[in-house]
Short mmCIF file of C-alpha atoms in Angstrom, two decimals:
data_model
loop_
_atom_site.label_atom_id
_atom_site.label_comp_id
_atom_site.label_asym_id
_atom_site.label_seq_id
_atom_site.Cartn_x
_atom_site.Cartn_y
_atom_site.Cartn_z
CA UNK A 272 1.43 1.28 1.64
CA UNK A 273 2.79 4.30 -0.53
CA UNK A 274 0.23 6.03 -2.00
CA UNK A 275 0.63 7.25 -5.91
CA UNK A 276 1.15 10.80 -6.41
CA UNK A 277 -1.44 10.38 -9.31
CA UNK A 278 -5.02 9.34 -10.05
CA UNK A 279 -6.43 7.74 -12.56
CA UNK A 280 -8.86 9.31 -14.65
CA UNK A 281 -12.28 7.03 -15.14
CA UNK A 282 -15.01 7.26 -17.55
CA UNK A 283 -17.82 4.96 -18.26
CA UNK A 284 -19.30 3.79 -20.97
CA UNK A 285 -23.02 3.65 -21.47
CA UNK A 286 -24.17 1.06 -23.29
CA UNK A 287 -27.56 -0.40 -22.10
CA UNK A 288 -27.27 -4.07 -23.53
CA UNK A 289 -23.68 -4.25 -21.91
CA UNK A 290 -20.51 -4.31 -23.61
CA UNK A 291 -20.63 -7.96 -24.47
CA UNK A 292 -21.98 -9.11 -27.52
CA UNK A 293 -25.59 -10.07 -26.66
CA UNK A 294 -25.03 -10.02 -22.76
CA UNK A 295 -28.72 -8.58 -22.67
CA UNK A 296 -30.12 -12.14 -22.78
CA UNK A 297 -29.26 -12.71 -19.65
CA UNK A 298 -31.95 -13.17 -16.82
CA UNK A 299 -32.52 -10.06 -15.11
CA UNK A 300 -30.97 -7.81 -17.97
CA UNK A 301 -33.03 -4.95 -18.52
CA UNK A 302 -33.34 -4.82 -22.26
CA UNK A 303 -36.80 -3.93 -22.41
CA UNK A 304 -35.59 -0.34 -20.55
CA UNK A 305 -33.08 0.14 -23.27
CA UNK A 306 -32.72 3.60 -24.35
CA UNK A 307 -35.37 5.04 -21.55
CA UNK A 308 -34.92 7.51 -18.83
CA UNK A 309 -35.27 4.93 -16.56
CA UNK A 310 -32.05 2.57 -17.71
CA UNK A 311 -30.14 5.48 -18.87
CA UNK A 312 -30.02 7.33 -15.15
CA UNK A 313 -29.68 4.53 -13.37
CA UNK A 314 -26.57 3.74 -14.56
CA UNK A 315 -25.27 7.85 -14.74
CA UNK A 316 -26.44 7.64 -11.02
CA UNK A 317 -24.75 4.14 -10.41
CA UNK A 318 -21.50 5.55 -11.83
CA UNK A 319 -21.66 9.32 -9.72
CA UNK A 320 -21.93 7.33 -6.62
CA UNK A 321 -18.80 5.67 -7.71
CA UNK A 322 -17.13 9.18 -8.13
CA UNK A 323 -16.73 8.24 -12.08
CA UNK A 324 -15.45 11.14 -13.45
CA UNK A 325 -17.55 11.44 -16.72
CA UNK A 326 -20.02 8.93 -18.82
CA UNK A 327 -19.75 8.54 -22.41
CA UNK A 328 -22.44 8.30 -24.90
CA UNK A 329 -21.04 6.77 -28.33
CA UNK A 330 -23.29 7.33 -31.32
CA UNK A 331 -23.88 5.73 -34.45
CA UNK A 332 -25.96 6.90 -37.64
CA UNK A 333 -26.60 3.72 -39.26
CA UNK A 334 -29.38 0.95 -38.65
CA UNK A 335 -27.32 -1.95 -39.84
CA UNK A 336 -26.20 -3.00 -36.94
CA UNK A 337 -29.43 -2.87 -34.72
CA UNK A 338 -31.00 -5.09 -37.73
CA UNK A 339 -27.97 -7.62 -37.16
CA UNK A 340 -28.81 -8.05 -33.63
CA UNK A 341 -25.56 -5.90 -32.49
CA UNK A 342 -25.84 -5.01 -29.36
CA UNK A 343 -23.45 -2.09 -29.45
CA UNK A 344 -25.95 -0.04 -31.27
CA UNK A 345 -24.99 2.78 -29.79
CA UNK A 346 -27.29 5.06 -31.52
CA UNK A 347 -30.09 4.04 -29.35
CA UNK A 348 -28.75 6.86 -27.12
CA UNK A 349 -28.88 10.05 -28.91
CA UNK A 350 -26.06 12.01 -26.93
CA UNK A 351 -27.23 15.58 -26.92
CA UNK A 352 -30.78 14.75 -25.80
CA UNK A 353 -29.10 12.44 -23.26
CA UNK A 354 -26.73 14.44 -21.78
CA UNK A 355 -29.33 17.11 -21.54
CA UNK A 356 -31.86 14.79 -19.32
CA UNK A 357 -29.14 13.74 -17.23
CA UNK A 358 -28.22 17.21 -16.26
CA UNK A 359 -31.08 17.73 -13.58
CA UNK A 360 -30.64 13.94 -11.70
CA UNK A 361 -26.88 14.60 -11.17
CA UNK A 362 -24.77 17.13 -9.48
CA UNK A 363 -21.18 16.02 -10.10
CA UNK A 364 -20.38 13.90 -12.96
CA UNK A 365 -19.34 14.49 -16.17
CA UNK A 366 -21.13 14.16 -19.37
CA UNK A 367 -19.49 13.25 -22.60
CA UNK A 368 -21.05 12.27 -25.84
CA UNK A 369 -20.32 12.13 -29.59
CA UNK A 370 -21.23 14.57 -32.22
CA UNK A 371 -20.05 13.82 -36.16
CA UNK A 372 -18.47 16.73 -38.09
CA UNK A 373 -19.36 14.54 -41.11
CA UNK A 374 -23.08 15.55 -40.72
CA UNK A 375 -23.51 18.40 -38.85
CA UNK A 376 -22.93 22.23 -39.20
CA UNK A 377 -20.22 24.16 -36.71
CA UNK A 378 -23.02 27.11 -35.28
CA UNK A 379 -25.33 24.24 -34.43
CA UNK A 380 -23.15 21.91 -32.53
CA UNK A 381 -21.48 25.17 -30.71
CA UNK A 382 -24.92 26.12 -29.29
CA UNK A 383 -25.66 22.80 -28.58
CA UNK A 384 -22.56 21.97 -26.64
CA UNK A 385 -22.37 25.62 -24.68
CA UNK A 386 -25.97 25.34 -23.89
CA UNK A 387 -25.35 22.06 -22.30
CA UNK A 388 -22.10 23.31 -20.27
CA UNK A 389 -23.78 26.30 -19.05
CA UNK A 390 -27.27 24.12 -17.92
CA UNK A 391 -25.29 21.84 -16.48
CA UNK A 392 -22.41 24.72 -14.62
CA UNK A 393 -19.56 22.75 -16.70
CA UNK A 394 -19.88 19.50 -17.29
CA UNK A 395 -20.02 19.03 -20.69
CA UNK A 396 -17.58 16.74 -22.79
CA UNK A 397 -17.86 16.40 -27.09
CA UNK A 398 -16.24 13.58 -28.14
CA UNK A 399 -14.94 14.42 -32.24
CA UNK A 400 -15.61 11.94 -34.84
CA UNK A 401 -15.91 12.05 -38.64
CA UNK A 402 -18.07 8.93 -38.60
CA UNK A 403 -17.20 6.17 -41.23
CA UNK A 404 -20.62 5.38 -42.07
CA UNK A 405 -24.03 6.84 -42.48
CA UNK A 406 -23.36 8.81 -45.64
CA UNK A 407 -26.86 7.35 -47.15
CA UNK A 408 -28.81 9.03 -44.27
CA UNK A 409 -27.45 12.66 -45.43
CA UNK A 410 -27.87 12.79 -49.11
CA UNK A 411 -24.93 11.25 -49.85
CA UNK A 412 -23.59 9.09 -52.53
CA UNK A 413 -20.10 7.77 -50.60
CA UNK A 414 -18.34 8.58 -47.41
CA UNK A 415 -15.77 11.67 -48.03
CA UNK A 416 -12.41 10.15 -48.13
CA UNK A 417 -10.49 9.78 -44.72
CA UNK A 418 -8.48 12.92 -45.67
CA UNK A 419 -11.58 14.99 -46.56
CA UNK A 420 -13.48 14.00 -43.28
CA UNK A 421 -10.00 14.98 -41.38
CA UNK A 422 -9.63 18.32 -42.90
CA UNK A 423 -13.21 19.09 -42.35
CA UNK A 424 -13.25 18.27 -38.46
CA UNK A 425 -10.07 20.46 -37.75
CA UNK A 426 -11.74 23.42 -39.39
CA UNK A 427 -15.15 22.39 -38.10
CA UNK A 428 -13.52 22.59 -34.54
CA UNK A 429 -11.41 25.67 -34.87
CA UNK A 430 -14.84 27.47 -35.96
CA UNK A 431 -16.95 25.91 -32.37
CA UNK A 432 -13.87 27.22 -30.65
CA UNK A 433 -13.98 30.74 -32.27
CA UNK A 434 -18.02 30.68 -31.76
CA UNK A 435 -16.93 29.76 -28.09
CA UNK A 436 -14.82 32.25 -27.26
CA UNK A 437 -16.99 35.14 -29.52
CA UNK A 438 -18.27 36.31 -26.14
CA UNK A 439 -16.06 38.21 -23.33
CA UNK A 440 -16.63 36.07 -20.02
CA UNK A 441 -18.08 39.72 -18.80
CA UNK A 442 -20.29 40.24 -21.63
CA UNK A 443 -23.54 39.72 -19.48
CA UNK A 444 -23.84 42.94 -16.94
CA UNK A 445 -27.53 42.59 -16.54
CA UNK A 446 -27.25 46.51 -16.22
CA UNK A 447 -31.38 47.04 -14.77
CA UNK A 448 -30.93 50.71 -14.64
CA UNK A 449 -29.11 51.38 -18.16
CA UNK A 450 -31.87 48.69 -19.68
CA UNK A 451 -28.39 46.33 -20.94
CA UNK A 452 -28.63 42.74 -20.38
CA UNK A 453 -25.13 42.13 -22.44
CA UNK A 454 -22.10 44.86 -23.56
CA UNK A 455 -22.26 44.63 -26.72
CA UNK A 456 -18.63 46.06 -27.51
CA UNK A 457 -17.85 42.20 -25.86
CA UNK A 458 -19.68 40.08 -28.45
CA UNK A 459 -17.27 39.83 -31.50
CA UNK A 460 -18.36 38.27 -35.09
CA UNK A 461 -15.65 35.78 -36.17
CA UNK A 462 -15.76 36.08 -40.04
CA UNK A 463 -14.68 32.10 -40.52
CA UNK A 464 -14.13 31.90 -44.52
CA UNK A 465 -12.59 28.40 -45.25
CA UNK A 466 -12.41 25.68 -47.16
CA UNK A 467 -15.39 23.89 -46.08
CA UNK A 468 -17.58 26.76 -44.01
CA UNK A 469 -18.38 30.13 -44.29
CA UNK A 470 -19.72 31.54 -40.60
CA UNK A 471 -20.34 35.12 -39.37
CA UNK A 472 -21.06 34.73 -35.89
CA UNK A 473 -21.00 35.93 -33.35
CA UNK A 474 -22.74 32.89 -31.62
CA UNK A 475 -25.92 33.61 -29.90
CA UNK A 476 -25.83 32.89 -26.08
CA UNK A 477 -22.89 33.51 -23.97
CA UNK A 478 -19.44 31.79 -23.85
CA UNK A 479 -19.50 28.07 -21.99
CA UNK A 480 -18.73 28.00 -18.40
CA UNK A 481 -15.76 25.86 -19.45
CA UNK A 482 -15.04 28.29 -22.79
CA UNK A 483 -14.52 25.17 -23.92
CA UNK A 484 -16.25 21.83 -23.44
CA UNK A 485 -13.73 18.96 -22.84
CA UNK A 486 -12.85 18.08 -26.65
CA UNK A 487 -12.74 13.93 -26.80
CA UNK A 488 -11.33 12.00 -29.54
CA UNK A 489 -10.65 7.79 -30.54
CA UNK A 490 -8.87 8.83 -34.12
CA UNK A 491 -6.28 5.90 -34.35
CA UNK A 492 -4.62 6.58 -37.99
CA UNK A 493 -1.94 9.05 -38.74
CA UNK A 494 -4.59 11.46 -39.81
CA UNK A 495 -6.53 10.64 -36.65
CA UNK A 496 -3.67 10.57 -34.13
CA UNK A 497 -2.27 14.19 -35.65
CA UNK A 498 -5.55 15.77 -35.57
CA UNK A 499 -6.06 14.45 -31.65
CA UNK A 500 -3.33 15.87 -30.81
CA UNK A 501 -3.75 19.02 -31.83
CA UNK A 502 -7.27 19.28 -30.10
CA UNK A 503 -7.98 16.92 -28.19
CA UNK A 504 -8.28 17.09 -24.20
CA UNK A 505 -9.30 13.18 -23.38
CA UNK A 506 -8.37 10.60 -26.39
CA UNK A 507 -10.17 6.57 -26.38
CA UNK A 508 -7.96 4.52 -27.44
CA UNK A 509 -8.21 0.47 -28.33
CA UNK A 510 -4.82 -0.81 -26.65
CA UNK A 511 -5.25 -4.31 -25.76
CA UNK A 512 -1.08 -4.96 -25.48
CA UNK A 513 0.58 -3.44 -22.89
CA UNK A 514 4.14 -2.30 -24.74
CA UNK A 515 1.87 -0.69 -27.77
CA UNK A 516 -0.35 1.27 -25.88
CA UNK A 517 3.21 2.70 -23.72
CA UNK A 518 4.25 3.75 -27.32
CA UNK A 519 1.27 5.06 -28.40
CA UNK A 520 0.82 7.22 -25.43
CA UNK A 521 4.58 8.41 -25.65
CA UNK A 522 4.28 9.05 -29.06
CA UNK A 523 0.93 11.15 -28.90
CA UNK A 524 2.67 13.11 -26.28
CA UNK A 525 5.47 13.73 -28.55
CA UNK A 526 2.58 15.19 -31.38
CA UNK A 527 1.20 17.32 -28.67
CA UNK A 528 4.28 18.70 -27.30
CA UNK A 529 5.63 19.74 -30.31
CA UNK A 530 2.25 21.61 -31.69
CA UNK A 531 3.07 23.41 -27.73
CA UNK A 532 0.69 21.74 -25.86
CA UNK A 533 1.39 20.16 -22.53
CA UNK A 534 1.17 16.70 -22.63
CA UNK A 535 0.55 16.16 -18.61
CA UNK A 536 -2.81 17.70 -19.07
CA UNK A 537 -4.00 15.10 -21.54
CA UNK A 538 -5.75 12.16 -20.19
CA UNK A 539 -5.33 8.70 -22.71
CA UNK A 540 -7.87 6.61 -21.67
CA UNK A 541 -8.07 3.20 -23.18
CA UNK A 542 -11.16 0.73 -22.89
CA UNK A 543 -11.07 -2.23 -20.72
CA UNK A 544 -14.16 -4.85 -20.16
CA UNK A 545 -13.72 -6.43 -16.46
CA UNK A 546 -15.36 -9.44 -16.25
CA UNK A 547 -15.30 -9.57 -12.23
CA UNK A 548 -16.24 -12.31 -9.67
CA UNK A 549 -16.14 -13.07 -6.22
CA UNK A 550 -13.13 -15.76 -6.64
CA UNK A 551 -11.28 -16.04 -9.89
CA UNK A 552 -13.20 -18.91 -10.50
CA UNK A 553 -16.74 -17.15 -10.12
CA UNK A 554 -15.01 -14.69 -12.66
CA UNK A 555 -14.50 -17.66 -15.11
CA UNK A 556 -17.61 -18.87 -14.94
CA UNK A 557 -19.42 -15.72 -15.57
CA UNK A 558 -17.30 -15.39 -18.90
CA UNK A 559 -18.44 -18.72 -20.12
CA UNK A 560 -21.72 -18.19 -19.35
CA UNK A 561 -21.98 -14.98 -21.37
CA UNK A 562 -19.79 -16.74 -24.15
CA UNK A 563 -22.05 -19.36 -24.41
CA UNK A 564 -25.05 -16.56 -25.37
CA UNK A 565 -23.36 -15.70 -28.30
CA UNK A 566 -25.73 -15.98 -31.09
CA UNK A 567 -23.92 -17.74 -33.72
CA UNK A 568 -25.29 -15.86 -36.85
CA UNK A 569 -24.76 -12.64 -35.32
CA UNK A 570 -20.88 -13.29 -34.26
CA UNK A 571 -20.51 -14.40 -37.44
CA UNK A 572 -22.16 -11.48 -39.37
CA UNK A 573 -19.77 -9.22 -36.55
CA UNK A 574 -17.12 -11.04 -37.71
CA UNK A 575 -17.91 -10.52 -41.49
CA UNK A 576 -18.43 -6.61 -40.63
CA UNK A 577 -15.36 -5.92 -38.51
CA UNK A 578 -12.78 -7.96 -41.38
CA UNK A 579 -15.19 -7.05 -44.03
CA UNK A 580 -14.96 -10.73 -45.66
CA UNK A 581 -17.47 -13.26 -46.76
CA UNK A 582 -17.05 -15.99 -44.48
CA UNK A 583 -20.56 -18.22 -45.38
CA UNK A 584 -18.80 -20.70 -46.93
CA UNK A 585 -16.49 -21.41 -44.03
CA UNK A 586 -17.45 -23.36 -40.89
CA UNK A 587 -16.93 -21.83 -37.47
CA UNK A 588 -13.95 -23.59 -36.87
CA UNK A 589 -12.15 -22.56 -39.84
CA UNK A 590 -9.48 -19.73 -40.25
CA UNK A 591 -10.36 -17.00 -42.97
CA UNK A 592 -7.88 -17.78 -45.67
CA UNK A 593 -5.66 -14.74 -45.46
CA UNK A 594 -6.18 -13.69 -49.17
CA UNK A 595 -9.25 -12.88 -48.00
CA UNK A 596 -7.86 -10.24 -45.55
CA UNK A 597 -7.25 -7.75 -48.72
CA UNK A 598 -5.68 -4.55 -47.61
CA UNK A 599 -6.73 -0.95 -49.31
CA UNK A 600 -6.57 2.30 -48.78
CA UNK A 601 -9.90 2.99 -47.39
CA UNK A 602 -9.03 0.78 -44.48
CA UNK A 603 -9.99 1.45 -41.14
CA UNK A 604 -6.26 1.71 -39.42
CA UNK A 605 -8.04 -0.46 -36.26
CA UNK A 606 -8.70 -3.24 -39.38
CA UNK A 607 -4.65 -3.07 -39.68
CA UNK A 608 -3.65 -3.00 -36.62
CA UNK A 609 -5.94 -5.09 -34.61
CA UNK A 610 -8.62 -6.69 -36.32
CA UNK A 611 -6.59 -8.47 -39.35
CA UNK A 612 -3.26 -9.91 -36.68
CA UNK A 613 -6.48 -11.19 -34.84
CA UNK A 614 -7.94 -13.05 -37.81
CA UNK A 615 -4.50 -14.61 -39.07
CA UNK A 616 -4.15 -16.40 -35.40
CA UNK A 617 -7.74 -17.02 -34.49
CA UNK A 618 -10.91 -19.62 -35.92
CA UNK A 619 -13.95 -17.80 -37.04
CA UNK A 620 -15.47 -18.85 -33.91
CA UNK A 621 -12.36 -17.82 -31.89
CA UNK A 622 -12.77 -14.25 -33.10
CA UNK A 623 -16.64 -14.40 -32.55
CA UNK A 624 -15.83 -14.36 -29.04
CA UNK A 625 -12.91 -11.99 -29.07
CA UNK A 626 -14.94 -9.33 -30.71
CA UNK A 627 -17.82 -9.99 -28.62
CA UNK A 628 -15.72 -9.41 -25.52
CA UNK A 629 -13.89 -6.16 -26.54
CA UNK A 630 -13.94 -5.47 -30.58
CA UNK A 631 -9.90 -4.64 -30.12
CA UNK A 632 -9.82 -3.21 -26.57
CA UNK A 633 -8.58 -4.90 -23.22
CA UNK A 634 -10.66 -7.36 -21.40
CA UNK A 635 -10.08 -9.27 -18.42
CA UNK A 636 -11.25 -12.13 -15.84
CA UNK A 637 -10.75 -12.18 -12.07
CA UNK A 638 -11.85 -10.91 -9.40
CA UNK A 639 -11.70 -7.31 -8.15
CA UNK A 640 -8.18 -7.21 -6.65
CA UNK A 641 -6.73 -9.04 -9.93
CA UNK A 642 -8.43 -6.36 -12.30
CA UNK A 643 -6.98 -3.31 -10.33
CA UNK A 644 -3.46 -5.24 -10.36
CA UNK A 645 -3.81 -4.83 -14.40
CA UNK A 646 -4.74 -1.83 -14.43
CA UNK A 647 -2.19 -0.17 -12.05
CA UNK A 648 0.39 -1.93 -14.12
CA UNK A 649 -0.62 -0.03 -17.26
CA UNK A 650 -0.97 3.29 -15.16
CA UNK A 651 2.45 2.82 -13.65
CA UNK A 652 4.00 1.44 -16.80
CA UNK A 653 3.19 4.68 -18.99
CA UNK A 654 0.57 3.26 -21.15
CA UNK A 655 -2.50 5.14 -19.70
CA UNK A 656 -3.51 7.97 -17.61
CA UNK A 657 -6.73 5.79 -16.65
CA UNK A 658 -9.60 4.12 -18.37
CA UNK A 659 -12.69 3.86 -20.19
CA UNK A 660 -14.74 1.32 -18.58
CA UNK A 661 -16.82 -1.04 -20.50
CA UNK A 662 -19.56 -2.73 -18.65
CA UNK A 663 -19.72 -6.51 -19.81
CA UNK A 664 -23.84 -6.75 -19.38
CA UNK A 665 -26.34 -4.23 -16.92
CA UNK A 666 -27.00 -4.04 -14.08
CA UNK A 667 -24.95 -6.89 -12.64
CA UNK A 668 -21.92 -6.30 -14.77
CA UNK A 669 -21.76 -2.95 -14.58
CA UNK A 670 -22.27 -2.93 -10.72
CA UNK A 671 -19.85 -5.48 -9.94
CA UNK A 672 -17.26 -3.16 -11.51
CA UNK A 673 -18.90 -0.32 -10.05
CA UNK A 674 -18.56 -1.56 -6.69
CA UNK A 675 -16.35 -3.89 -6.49
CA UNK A 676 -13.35 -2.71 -8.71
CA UNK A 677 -13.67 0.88 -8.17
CA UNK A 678 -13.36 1.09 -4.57
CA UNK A 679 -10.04 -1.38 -4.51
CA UNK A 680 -8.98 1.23 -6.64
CA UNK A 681 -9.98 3.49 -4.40
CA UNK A 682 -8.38 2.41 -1.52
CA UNK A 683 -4.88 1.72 -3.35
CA UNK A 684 -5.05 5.48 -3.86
CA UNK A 685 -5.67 5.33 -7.83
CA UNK A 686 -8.91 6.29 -8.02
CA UNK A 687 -10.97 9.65 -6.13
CA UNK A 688 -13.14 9.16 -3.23
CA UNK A 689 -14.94 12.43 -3.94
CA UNK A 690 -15.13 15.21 -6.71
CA UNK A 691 -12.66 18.20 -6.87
CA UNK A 692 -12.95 21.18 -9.01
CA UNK A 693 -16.26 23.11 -10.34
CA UNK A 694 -16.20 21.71 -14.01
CA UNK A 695 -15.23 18.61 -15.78
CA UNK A 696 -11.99 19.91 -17.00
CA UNK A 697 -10.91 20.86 -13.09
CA UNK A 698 -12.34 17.74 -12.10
CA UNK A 699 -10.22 15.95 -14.93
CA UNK A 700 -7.09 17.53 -14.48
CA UNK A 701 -7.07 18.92 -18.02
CA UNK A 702 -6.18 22.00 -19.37
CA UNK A 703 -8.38 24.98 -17.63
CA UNK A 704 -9.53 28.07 -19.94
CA UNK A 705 -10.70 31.11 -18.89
CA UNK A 706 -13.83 30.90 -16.91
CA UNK A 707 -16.11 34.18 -17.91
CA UNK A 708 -17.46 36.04 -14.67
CA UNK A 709 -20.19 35.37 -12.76
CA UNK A 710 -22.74 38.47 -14.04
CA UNK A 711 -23.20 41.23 -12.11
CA UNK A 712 -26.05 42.40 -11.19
CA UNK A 713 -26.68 46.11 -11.05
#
């Protein structure tokens, strides 16, 4: 068999209930573990021994969700205080999770993120997002406008990366005789005046071992998609057809190649739920059953959220009328593009199931061999450069894909038996920055 001169890149996604809407009512679940240490490095361990390269901790900064029963309520797993307590039970893997430029301050999150990177010798991943809700948590009225929240994140990350990079990779000589822990002359204030923050610097710890933590992003507008490419090392994307997500890749690449950035070292990574089995028929079966545990009021209230419509008056069985699918300028570009073609082909209770499956990414049924088929068409095709992976429900879900799917992949060649590099970015293939000096000690 010819083995591909490429790999894909893997991350997984760490969401405790499982990826399917209300999978955690299945026997031997372990819901009641559900943002603990316990549950939480279980499954980081689960997915190291799998040679994963990186989990992902989403976040969310709004209740609503965990009040309708959602079980994607990803907030239950703060990322910074996660990715901090699984730094001492791993070695290897790399850690990713979200942080908001809506609601936090640049000199905070840099300090966060490079005292993460250097605790954990560079494995640290910050996944960008300007959040779309949770304005009533932080004092405020309305969400900024799309625009506002874009403009804000691009200068929010140009000032972490100046913080970054305010320290010399030398600046530590631990110089016992002199009495000089740091050179001075190597720490640099930045002097960031701009439109949205003012910032002196310099920051107060040294530079990351990475410089900079692997920058993550899932924008999927024009604002989004421009910003990403400007910044952004690894990019989620929701491609559930295979001849968009080959056009959305090529054109990202485009974006980055003309801002002068080499396109080879980005890594688009689009979710995909495997539902796996045994035989294709096993597979099936295990779909139904966690179809069947859909509670009806809550796919119907995710329904309501996703199209933002009032669907009471409709049975399950009806189509929304499409003047109900009202289009405006504060649209979500995911409503456009995948959530509103959905509704204009599918029954309320149709869509219910869809959503609870993958809310706009790529799912799948069969067994082991038939999911690695997919995917290595979408690798080969262009579309991807590997995947998020989206457990359907934990522990037996997640560890069917675990191991099961990953090491077909594995032995096809498309996925690594064991780590290479020192850092999540070597380990990643993306772009590697300076790495500042081990300190001498004198």
């Amino acid at each position: 068999m010819t083995r591909p001169d490429r790999r894909m890149a893997l991350t997984l996604f760490i969401l405790e209930f499982g990826y399917h809407t209300d999978a955690w009512r299945l026997p031997g679940s372990r819901a009641e573990e559900v943002g603990h240490l316990s549950l939480t490095r279980d499954m980081v361990q689960a997915a190291e021994r799998a040679k994963i390269d990186a989990v992902f901790f989403a976040d969310s900064l709004d209740v609503d969700s965990v009040r309708n029963g959602g079980n994607r309520a990803t907030g239950l797993n703060e990322p910074v205080s996660s990715m901090g307590a699984m730094i001492p039970v791993t070695q290897e893997i790399g850690l990713m999770g979200t942080i908001s430029t809506t609601f936090t301050e640049p000199y905070n999150v840099a300090r966060q993120l490079a005292g993460l990177d250097t605790l954990s010798d560079g494995r640290i991943g910050w996944n960008i997002v300007t959040s779309i809700m949770g304005n009533h948590n932080f004092g405020m009225s309305k969400m900024p406008s799309p625009d506002v929240r874009y403009r804000r994140a691009a200068e929010f990350v140009e000032v972490v990366k100046k913080l970054w990079e305010s320290w010399d990779g030398d600046a530590v000589i631990a110089d016992r005789e002199a009495g000089w822990w740091v050179d001075a002359d190597k720490i640099r204030d930045i002097d960031h005046v701009g439109e949205f923050f003012n910032v002196q610097g310099a920051l107060n710890m040294a530079s990351p071992p990475q410089m900079h933590p692997a920058l993550v992003q899932a924008g999927q507008s024009e604002t989004g998609v421009s910003f990403g490419s400007s910044v952004a090392d690894v990019v989620y994307t929701a491609q559930p057809e295979l001849s968009r997500a080959i056009a959305f890749r090529e054109d990202f690449h485009r974006r980055a190649a003309k801002l002068g950035r080499d396109p080879r070292l980005i890594k688009i990574l689009p979710g995909i739920m495997p539902i796996i089995g045994e035989t294709e028929a096993e597979a099936r079966d295990l779909a139904q059953q966690l179809a069947d545990l859909i509670n009806p009021a809550q796919g119907r209230w995710q329904v309501e959220r996703v199209l933002d419509v009032d669907t009471s008056d409709l049975d399950l069985d009806d189509m929304i009328p499409p003047e109900r699918l009202v289009d405006h300028p504060d649209r979500h570009e995911r409503w456009r593009s995948l959530h509103r073609p959905m509704a204009e082909r599918m029954t309320i209770r149709e869509l219910m199931v869809e959503l609870s499956r993958a809310a706009g990414h790529q799912w799948v049924v069969g067994t082991a061999p038939q999911v690695a088929d997919r995917m290595i068409d979408w690798f080969e095709s262009g579309a991807c450069d590997g995947f998020n992976l989206n457990p359907p429900d934990v522990p037996v879900g997640m560890h069917r894909m675990l191991d099961l799917l990953v090491p077909e992949l594995q032995e096809r060649g498309y996925a690594q038996h064991e780590y290479r590099g020192d850092t999540l970015r070597e380990r990643m293939g993306l772009e590697v920055l300076r790495t500042p000096k081990t300190t001498t000690v004198l």
